[in-house]
PDB file of C-alpha atoms in Angstrom:
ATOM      1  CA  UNK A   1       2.245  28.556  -8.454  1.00 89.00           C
ATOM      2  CA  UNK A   2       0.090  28.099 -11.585  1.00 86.00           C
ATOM      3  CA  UNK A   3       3.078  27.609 -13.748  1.00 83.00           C
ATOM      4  CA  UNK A   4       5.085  25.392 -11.234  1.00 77.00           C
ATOM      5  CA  UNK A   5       7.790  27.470 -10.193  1.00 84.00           C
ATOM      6  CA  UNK A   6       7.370  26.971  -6.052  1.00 84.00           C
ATOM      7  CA  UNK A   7      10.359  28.224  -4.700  1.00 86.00           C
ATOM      8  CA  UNK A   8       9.356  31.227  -6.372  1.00 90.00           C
ATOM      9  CA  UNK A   9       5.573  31.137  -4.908  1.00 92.00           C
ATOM     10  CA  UNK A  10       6.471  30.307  -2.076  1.00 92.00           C
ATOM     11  CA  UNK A  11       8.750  33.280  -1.643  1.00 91.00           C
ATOM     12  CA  UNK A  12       6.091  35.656  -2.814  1.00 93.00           C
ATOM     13  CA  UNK A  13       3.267  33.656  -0.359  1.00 94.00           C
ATOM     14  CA  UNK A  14       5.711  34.746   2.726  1.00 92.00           C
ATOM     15  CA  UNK A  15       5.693  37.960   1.330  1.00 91.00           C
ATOM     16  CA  UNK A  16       2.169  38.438   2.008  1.00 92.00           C
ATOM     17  CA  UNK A  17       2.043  36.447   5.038  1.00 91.00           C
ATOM     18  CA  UNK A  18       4.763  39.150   6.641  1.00 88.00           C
ATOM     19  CA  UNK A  19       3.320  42.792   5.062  1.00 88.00           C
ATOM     20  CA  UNK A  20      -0.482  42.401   4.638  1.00 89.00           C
ATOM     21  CA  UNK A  21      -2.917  43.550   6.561  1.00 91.00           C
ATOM     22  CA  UNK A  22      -5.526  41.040   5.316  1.00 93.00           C
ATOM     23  CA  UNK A  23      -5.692  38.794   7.970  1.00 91.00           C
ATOM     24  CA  UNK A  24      -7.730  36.116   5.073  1.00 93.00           C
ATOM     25  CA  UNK A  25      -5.195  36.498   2.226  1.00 94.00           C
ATOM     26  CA  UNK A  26      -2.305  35.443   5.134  1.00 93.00           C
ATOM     27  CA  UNK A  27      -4.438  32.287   5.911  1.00 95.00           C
ATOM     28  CA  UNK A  28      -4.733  31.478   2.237  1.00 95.00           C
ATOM     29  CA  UNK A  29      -0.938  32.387   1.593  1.00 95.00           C
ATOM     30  CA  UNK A  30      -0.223  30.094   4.649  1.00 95.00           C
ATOM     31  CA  UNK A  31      -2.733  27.408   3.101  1.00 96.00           C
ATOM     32  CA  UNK A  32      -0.818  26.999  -0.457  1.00 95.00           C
ATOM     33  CA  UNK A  33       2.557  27.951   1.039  1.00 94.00           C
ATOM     34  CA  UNK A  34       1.522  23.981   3.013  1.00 94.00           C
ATOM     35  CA  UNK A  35       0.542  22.945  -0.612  1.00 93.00           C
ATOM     36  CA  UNK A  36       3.843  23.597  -1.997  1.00 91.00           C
ATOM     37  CA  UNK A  37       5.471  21.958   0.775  1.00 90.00           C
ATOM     38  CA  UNK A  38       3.455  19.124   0.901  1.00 88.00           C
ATOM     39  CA  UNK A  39       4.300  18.534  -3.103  1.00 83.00           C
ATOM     40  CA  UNK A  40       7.679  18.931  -2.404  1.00 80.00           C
ATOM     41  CA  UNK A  41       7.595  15.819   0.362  1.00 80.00           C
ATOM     42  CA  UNK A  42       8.267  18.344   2.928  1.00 87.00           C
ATOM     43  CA  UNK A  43       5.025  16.719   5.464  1.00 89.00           C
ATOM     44  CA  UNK A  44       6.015  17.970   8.719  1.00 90.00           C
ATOM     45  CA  UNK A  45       6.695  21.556   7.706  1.00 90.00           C
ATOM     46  CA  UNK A  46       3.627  21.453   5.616  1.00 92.00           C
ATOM     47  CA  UNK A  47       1.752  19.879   8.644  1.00 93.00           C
ATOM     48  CA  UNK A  48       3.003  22.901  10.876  1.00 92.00           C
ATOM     49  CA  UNK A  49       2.147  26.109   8.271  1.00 94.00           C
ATOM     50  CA  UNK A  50      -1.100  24.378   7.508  1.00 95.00           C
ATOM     51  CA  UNK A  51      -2.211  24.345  11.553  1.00 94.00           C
ATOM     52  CA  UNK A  52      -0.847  27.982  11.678  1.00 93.00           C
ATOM     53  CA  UNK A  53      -2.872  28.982   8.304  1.00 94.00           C
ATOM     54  CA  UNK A  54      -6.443  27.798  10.798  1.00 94.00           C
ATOM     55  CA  UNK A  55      -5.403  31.030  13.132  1.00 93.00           C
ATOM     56  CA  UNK A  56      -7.045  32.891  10.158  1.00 94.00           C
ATOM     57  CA  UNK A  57      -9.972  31.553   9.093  1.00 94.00           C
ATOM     58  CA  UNK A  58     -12.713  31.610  11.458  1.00 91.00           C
ATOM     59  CA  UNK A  59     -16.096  29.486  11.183  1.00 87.00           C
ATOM     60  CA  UNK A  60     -17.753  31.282   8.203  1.00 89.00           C
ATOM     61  CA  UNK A  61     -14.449  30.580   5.690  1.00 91.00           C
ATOM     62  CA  UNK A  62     -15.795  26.621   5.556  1.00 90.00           C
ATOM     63  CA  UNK A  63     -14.170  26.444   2.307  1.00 90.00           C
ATOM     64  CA  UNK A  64     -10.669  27.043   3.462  1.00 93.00           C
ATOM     65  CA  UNK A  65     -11.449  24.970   6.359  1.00 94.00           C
ATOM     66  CA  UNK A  66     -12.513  22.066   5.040  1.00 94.00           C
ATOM     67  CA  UNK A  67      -9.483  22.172   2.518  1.00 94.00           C
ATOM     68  CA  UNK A  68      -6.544  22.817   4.879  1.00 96.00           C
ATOM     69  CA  UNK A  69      -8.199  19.770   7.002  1.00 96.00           C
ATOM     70  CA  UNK A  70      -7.696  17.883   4.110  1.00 95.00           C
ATOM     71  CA  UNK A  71      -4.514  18.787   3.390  1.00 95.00           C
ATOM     72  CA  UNK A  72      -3.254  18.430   7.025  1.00 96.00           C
ATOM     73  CA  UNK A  73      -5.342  14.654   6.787  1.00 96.00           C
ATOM     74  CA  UNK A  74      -3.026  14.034   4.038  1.00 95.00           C
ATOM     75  CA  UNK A  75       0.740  14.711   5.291  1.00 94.00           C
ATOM     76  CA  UNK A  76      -0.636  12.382   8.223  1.00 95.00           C
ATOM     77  CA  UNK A  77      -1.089   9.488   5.354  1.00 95.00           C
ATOM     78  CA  UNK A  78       1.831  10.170   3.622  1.00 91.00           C
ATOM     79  CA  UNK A  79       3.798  10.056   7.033  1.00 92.00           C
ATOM     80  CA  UNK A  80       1.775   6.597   7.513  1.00 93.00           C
ATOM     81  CA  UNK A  81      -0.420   7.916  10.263  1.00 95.00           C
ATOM     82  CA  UNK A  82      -3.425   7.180   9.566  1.00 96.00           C
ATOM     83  CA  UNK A  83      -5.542   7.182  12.161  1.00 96.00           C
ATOM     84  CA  UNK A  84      -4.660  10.844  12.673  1.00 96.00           C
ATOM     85  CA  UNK A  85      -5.545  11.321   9.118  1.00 96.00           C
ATOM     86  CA  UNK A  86      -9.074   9.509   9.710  1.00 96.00           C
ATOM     87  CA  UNK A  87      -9.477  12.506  12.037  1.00 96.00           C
ATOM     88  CA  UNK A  88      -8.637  15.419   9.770  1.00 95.00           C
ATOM     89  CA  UNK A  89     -10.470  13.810   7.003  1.00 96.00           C
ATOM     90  CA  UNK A  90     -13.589  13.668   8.998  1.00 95.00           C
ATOM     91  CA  UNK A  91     -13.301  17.304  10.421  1.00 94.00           C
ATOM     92  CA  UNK A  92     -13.260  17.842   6.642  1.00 94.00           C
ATOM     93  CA  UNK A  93     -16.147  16.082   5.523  1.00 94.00           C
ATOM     94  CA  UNK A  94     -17.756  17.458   8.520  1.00 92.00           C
ATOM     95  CA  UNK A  95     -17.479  21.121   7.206  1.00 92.00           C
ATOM     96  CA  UNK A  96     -17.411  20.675   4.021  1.00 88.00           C
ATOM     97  CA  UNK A  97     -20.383  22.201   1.810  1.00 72.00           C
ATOM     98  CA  UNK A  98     -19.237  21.879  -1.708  1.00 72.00           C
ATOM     99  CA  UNK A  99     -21.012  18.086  -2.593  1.00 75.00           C
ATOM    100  CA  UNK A 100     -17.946  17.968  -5.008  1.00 83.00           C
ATOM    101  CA  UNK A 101     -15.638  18.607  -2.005  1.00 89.00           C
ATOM    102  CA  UNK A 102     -17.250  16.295   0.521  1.00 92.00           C
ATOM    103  CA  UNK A 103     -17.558  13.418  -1.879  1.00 94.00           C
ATOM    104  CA  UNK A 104     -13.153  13.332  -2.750  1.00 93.00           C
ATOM    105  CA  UNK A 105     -13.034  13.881   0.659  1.00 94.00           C
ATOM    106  CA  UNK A 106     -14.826  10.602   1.356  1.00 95.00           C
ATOM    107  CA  UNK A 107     -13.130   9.070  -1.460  1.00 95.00           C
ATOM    108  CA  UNK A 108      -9.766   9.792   0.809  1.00 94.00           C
ATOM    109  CA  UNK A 109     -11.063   8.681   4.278  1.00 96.00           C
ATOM    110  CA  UNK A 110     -12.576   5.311   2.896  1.00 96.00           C
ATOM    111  CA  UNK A 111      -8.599   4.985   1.295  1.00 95.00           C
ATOM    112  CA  UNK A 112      -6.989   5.532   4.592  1.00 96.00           C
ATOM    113  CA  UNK A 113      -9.808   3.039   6.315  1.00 97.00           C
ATOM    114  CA  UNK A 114      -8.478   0.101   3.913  1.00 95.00           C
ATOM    115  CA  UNK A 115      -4.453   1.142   4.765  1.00 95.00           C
ATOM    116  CA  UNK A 116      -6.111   0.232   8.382  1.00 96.00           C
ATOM    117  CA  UNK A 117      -7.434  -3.036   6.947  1.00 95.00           C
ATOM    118  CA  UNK A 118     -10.922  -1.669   8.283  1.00 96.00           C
ATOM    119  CA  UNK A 119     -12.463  -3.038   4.938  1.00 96.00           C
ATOM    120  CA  UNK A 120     -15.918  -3.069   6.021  1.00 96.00           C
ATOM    121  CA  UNK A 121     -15.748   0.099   6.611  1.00 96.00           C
ATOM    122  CA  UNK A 122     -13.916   1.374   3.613  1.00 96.00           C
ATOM    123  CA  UNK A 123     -16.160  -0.636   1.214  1.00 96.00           C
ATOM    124  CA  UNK A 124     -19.789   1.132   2.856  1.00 96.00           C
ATOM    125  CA  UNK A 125     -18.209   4.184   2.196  1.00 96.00           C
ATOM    126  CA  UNK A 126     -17.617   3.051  -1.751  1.00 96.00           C
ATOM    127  CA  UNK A 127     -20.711   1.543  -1.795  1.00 95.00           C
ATOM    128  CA  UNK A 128     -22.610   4.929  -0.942  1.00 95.00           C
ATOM    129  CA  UNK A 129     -20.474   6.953  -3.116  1.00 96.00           C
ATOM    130  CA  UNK A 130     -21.089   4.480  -6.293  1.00 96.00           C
ATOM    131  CA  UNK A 131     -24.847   5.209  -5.246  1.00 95.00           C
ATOM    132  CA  UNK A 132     -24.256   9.217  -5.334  1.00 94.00           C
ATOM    133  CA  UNK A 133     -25.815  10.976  -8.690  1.00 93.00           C
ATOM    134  CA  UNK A 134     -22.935  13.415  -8.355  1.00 94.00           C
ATOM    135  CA  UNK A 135     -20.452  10.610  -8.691  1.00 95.00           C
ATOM    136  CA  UNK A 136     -22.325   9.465 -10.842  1.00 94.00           C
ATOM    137  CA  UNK A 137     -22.070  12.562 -13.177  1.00 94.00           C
ATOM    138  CA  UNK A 138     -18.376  13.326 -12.588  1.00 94.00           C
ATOM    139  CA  UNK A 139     -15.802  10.985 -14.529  1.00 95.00           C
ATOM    140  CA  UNK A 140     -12.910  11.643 -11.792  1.00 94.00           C
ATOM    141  CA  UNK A 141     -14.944  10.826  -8.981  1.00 95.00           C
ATOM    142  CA  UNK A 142     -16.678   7.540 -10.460  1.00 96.00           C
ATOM    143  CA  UNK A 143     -13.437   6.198 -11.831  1.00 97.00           C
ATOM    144  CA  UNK A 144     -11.750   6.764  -8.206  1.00 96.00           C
ATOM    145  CA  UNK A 145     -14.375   5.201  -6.942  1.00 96.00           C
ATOM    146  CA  UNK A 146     -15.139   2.000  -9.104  1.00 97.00           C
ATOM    147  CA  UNK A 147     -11.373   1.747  -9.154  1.00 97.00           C
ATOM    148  CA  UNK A 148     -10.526   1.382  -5.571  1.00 97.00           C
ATOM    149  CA  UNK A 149     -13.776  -0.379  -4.729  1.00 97.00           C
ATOM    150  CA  UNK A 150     -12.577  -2.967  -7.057  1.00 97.00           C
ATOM    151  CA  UNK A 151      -9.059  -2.929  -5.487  1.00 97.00           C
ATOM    152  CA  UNK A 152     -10.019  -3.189  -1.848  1.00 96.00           C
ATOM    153  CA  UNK A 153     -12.096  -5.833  -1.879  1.00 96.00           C
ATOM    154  CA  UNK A 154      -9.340  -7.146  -3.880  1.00 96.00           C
ATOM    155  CA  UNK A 155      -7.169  -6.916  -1.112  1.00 95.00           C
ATOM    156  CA  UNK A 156     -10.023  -8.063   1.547  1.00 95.00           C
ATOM    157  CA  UNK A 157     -10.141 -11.369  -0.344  1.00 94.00           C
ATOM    158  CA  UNK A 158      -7.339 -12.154  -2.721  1.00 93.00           C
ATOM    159  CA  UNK A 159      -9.900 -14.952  -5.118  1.00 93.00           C
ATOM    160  CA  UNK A 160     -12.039 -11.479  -5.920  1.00 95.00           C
ATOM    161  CA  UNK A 161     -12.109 -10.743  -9.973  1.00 94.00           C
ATOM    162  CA  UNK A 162     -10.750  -7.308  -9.541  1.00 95.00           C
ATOM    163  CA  UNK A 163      -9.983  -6.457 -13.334  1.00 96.00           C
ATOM    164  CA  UNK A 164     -13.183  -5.752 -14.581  1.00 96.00           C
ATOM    165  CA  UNK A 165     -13.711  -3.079 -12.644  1.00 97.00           C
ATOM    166  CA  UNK A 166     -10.141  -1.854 -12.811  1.00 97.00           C
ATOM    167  CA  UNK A 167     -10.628  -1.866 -16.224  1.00 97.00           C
ATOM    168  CA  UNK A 168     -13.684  -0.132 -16.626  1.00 97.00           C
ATOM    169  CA  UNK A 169     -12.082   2.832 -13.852  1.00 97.00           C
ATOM    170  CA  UNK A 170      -9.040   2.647 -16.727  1.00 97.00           C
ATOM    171  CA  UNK A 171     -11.300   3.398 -19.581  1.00 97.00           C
ATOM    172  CA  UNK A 172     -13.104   6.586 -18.018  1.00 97.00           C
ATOM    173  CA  UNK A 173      -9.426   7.720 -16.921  1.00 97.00           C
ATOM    174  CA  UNK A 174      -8.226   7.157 -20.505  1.00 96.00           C
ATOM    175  CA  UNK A 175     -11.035   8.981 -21.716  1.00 96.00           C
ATOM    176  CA  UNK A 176     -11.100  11.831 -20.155  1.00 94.00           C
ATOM    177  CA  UNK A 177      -6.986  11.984 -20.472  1.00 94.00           C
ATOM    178  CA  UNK A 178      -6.530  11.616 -16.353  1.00 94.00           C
ATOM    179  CA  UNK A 179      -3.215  10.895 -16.068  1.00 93.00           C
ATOM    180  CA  UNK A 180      -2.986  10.385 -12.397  1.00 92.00           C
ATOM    181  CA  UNK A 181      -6.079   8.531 -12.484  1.00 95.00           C
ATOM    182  CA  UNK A 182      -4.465   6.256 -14.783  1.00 96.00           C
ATOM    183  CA  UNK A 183      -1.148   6.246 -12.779  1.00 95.00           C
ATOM    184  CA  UNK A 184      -3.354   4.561 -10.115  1.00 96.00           C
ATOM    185  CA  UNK A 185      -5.305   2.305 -12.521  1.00 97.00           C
ATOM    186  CA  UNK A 186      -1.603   0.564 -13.541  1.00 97.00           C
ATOM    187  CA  UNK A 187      -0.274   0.542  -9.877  1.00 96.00           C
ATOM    188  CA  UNK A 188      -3.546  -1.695  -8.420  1.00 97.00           C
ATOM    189  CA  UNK A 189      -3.348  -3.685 -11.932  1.00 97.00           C
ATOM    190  CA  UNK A 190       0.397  -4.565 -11.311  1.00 96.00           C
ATOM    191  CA  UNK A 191      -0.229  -5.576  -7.958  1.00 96.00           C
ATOM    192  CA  UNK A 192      -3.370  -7.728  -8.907  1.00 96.00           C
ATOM    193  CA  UNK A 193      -1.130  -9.259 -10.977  1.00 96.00           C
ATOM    194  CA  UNK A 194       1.893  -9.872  -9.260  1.00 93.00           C
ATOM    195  CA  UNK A 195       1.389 -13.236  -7.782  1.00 88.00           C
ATOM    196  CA  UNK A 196      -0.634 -15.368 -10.164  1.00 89.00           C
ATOM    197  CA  UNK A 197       0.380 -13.244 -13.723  1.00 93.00           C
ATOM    198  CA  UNK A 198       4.251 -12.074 -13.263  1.00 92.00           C
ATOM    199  CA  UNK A 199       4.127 -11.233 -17.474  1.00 93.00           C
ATOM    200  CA  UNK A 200       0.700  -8.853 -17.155  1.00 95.00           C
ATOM    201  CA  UNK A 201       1.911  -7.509 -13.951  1.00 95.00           C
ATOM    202  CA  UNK A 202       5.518  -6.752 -15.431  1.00 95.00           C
ATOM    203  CA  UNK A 203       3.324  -4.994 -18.102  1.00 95.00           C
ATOM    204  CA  UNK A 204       1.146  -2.537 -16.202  1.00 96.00           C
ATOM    205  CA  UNK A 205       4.386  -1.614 -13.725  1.00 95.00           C
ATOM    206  CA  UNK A 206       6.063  -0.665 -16.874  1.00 95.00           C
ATOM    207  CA  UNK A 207       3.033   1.630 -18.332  1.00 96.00           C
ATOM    208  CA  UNK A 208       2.600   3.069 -14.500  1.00 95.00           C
ATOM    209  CA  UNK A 209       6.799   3.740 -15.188  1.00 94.00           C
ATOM    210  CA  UNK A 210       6.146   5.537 -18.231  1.00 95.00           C
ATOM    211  CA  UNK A 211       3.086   7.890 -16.958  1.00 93.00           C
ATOM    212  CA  UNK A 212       4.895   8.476 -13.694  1.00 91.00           C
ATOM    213  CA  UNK A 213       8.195  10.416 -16.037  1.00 89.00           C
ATOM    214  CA  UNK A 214       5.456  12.058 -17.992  1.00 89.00           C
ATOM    215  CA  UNK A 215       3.568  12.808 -14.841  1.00 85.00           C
ATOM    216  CA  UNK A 216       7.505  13.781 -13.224  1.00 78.00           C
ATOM    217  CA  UNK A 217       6.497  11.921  -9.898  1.00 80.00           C
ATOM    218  CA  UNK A 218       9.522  10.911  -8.451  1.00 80.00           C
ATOM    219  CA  UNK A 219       7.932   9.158  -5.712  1.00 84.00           C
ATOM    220  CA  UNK A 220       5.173   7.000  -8.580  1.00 87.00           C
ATOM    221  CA  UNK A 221       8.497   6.314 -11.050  1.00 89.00           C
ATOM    222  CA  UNK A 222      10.382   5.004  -7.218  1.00 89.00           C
ATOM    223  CA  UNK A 223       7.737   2.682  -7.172  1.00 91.00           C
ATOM    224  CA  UNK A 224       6.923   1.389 -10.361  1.00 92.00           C
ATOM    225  CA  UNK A 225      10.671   0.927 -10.397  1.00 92.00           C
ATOM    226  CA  UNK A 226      10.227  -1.282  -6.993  1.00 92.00           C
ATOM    227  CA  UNK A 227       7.832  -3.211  -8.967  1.00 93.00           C
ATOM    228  CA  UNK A 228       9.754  -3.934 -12.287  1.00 92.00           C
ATOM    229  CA  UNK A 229      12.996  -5.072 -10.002  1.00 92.00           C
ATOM    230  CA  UNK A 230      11.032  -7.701  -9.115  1.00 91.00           C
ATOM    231  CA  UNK A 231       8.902  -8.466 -11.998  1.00 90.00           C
ATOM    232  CA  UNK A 232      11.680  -8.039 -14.928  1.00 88.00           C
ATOM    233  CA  UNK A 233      13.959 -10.637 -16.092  1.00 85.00           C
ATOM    234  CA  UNK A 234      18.054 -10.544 -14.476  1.00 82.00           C
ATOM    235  CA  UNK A 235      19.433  -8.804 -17.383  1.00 78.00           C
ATOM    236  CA  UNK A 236      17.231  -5.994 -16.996  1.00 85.00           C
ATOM    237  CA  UNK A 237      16.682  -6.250 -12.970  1.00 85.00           C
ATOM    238  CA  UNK A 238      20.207  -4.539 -12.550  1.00 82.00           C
ATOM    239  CA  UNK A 239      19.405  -1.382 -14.781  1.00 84.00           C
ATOM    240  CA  UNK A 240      16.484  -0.958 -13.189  1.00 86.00           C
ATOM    241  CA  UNK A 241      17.586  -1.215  -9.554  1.00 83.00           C
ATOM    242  CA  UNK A 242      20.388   1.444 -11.155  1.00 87.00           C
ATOM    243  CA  UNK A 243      17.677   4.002 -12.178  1.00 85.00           C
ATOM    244  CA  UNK A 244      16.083   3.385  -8.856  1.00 84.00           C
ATOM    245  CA  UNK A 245      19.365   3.908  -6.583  1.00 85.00           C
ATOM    246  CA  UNK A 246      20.033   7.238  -8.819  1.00 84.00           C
ATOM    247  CA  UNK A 247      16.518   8.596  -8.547  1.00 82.00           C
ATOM    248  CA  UNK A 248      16.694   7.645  -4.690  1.00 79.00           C
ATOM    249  CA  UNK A 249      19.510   9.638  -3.552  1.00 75.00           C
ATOM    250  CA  UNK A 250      18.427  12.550  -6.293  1.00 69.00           C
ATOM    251  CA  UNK A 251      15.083  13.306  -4.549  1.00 69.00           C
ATOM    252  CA  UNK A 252      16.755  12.973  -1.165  1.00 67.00           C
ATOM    253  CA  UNK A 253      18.774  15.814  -2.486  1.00 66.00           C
ATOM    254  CA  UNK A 254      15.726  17.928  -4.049  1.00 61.00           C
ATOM    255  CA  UNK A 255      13.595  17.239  -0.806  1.00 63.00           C
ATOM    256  CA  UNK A 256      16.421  18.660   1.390  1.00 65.00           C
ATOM    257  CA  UNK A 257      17.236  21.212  -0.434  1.00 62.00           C
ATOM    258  CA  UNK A 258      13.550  22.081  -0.740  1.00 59.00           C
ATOM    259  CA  UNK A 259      12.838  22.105   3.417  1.00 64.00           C
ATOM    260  CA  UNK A 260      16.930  24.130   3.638  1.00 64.00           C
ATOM    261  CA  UNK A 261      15.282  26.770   1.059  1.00 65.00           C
ATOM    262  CA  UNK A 262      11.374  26.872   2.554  1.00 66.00           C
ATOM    263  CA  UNK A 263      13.929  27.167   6.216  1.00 65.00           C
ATOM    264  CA  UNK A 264      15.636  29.977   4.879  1.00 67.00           C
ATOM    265  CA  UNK A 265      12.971  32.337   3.044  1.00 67.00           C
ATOM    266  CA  UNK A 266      11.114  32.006   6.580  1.00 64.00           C
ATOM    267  CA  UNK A 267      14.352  33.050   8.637  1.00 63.00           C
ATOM    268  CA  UNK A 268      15.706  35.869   6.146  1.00 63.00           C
ATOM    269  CA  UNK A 269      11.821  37.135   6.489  1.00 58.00           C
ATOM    270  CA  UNK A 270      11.797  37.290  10.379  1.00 58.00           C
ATOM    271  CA  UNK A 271      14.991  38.823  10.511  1.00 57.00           C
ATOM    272  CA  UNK A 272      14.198  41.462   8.203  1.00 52.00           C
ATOM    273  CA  UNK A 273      10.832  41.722  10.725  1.00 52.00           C
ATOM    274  CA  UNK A 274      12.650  41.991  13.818  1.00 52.00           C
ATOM    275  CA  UNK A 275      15.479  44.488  12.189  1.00 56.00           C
ATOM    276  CA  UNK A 276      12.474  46.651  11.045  1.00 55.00           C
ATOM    277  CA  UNK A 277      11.077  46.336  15.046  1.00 52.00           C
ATOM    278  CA  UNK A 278      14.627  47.023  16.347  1.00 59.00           C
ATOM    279  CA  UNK A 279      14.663  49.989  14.016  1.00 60.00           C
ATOM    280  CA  UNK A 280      11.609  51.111  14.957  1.00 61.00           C
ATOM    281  CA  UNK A 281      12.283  50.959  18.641  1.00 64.00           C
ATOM    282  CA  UNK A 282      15.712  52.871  18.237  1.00 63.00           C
ATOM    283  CA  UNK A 283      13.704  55.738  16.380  1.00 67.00           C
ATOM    284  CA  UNK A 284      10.922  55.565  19.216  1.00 66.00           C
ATOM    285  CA  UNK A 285      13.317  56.077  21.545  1.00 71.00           C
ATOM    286  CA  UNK A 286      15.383  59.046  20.195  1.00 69.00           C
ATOM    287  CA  UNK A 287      12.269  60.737  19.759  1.00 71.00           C
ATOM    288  CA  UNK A 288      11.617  60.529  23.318  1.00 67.00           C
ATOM    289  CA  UNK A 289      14.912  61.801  23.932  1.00 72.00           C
ATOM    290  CA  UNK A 290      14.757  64.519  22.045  1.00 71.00           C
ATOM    291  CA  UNK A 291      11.032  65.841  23.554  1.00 75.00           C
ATOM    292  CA  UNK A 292      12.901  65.487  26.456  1.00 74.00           C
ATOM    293  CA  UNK A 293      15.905  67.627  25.691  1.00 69.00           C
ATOM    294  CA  UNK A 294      13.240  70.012  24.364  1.00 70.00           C
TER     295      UNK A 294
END
């Protein structure tokens, strides 16, 4: 897992979750065997092992809790439905005793709140995380903050001057060498831009472009590509649209092949299970047979 190969951790996760005794280790195998497919775009199946990873925790694992919650609250946003993820990310919040924990946690339900166009709601939520001296403290958590604080009320009221706090959210991201952080930073910059400042807008989408290969998001480079289509002069318009059409049908490809190989490491598992029970049940019974014939 740590060095990115996860059709390799998640064969060695199923492993565990069909030999070990260790009724915790299963639910945390189950846990980042949902990770992996969640990374790999594969929502509903992570959706599924994640709800079957909660059959092994019980109330004192509130760590694992609270993160499987989350994870569960965010295949519902990435599958666009959020008010099941407002759930899962309360359930998390609710559990959750790392301060750390709790506060990205909030950081995620106030984001799903604006997707709603519940702005009110998603800017108290800002407001009292801005306020936090653990926010305060933590670069990551600030800049998330200040950044989409900026960019929702932003998109509550298109006249508000977004940039300087986008800019100041950049800064601490560049500082500290966040590299997602500053994926976001260009993608609400290029759409502040868009309407009034095509040239500044055309700008940031390309520097979100550039982190998103470095980054290897498929799904950030799809978009910043959506974004220079319409931003970039004819000549170049077609290339990009090219790049975009090629990476398309590429991850469609990766992302099946992903849930085919997740599908078959779980069925060559349970076959080998229920060959082993079969073969178990044959030796049961000619041992009965033979005390018999003795």
């Amino acid at each position: 897992f740590d060095v990115n190969r996860y059709d390799s951790a998640f064969y060695y996760y199923n492993k565990v979750v069909s030999s070990s005794p260790d009724s915790l280790l299963v639910g945390k195998s189950l846990f980042n065997m949902s990770i992996i497919q969640s990374m790999q775009g594969d929502y509903f199946g992570s959706g599924e092992t994640a709800v079957k990873s909660l059959n092994y925790f019980d109330d004192t694992h509130t760590l694992y809790l609270a993160a499987v919650y989350n994870t569960i609250a965010v295949n519902k946003t990435n599958l666009k439905a959020y008010k099941e993820g407002l759930i899962w990310y309360k359930k998390s919040i609710a559990i959750s005793f790392k301060d750390k924990d709790s506060l990205m946690f909030q950081n995620n339900l106030a984001v799903v709140h604006s997707k709603l166009k519940e702005y009110d709601t998603a800017k108290q939520i800002f407001k009292q995380l801005l306020e936090n001296d653990t926010v305060k403290t933590n670069a990551n958590l600030l800049a998330k903050a200040i950044d989409n604080y900026s960019y929702i009320q932003w998109l509550e009221n298109p006249t508000y001057k977004a940039v300087p706090g986008m800019l100041t959210a950049l800064m601490i991201r560049k500082k500290g060498n966040d590299l997602w952080g500053q994926n976001a930073s260009f993608a609400h910059l290029a759409d502040y831009y868009s309407n009034n400042y095509p040239d500044s807008a055309l700008l940031y989408a390309d520097k979100r472009y550039q982190i998103a290969k470095t980054l290897n998001s498929a799904d950030d480079r799809l978009e910043a590509l959506s974004k220079l289509i319409k931003l970039s002069p004819a000549a170049a318009t077609k290339r990009y649209f090219d790049i975009y059409q090629q990476l398309g049908d590429s991850l469609l490809t990766v992302r099946n092949a992903a849930k085919n190989q997740f599908a078959i490491i779980r069925y060559e598992t349970e076959k080998h299970q229920a060959n082993n029970l079969k073969l178990q049940k044959d030796n049961a019974e000619k041992t009965y047979q033979l005390i018999i014939v003795l």
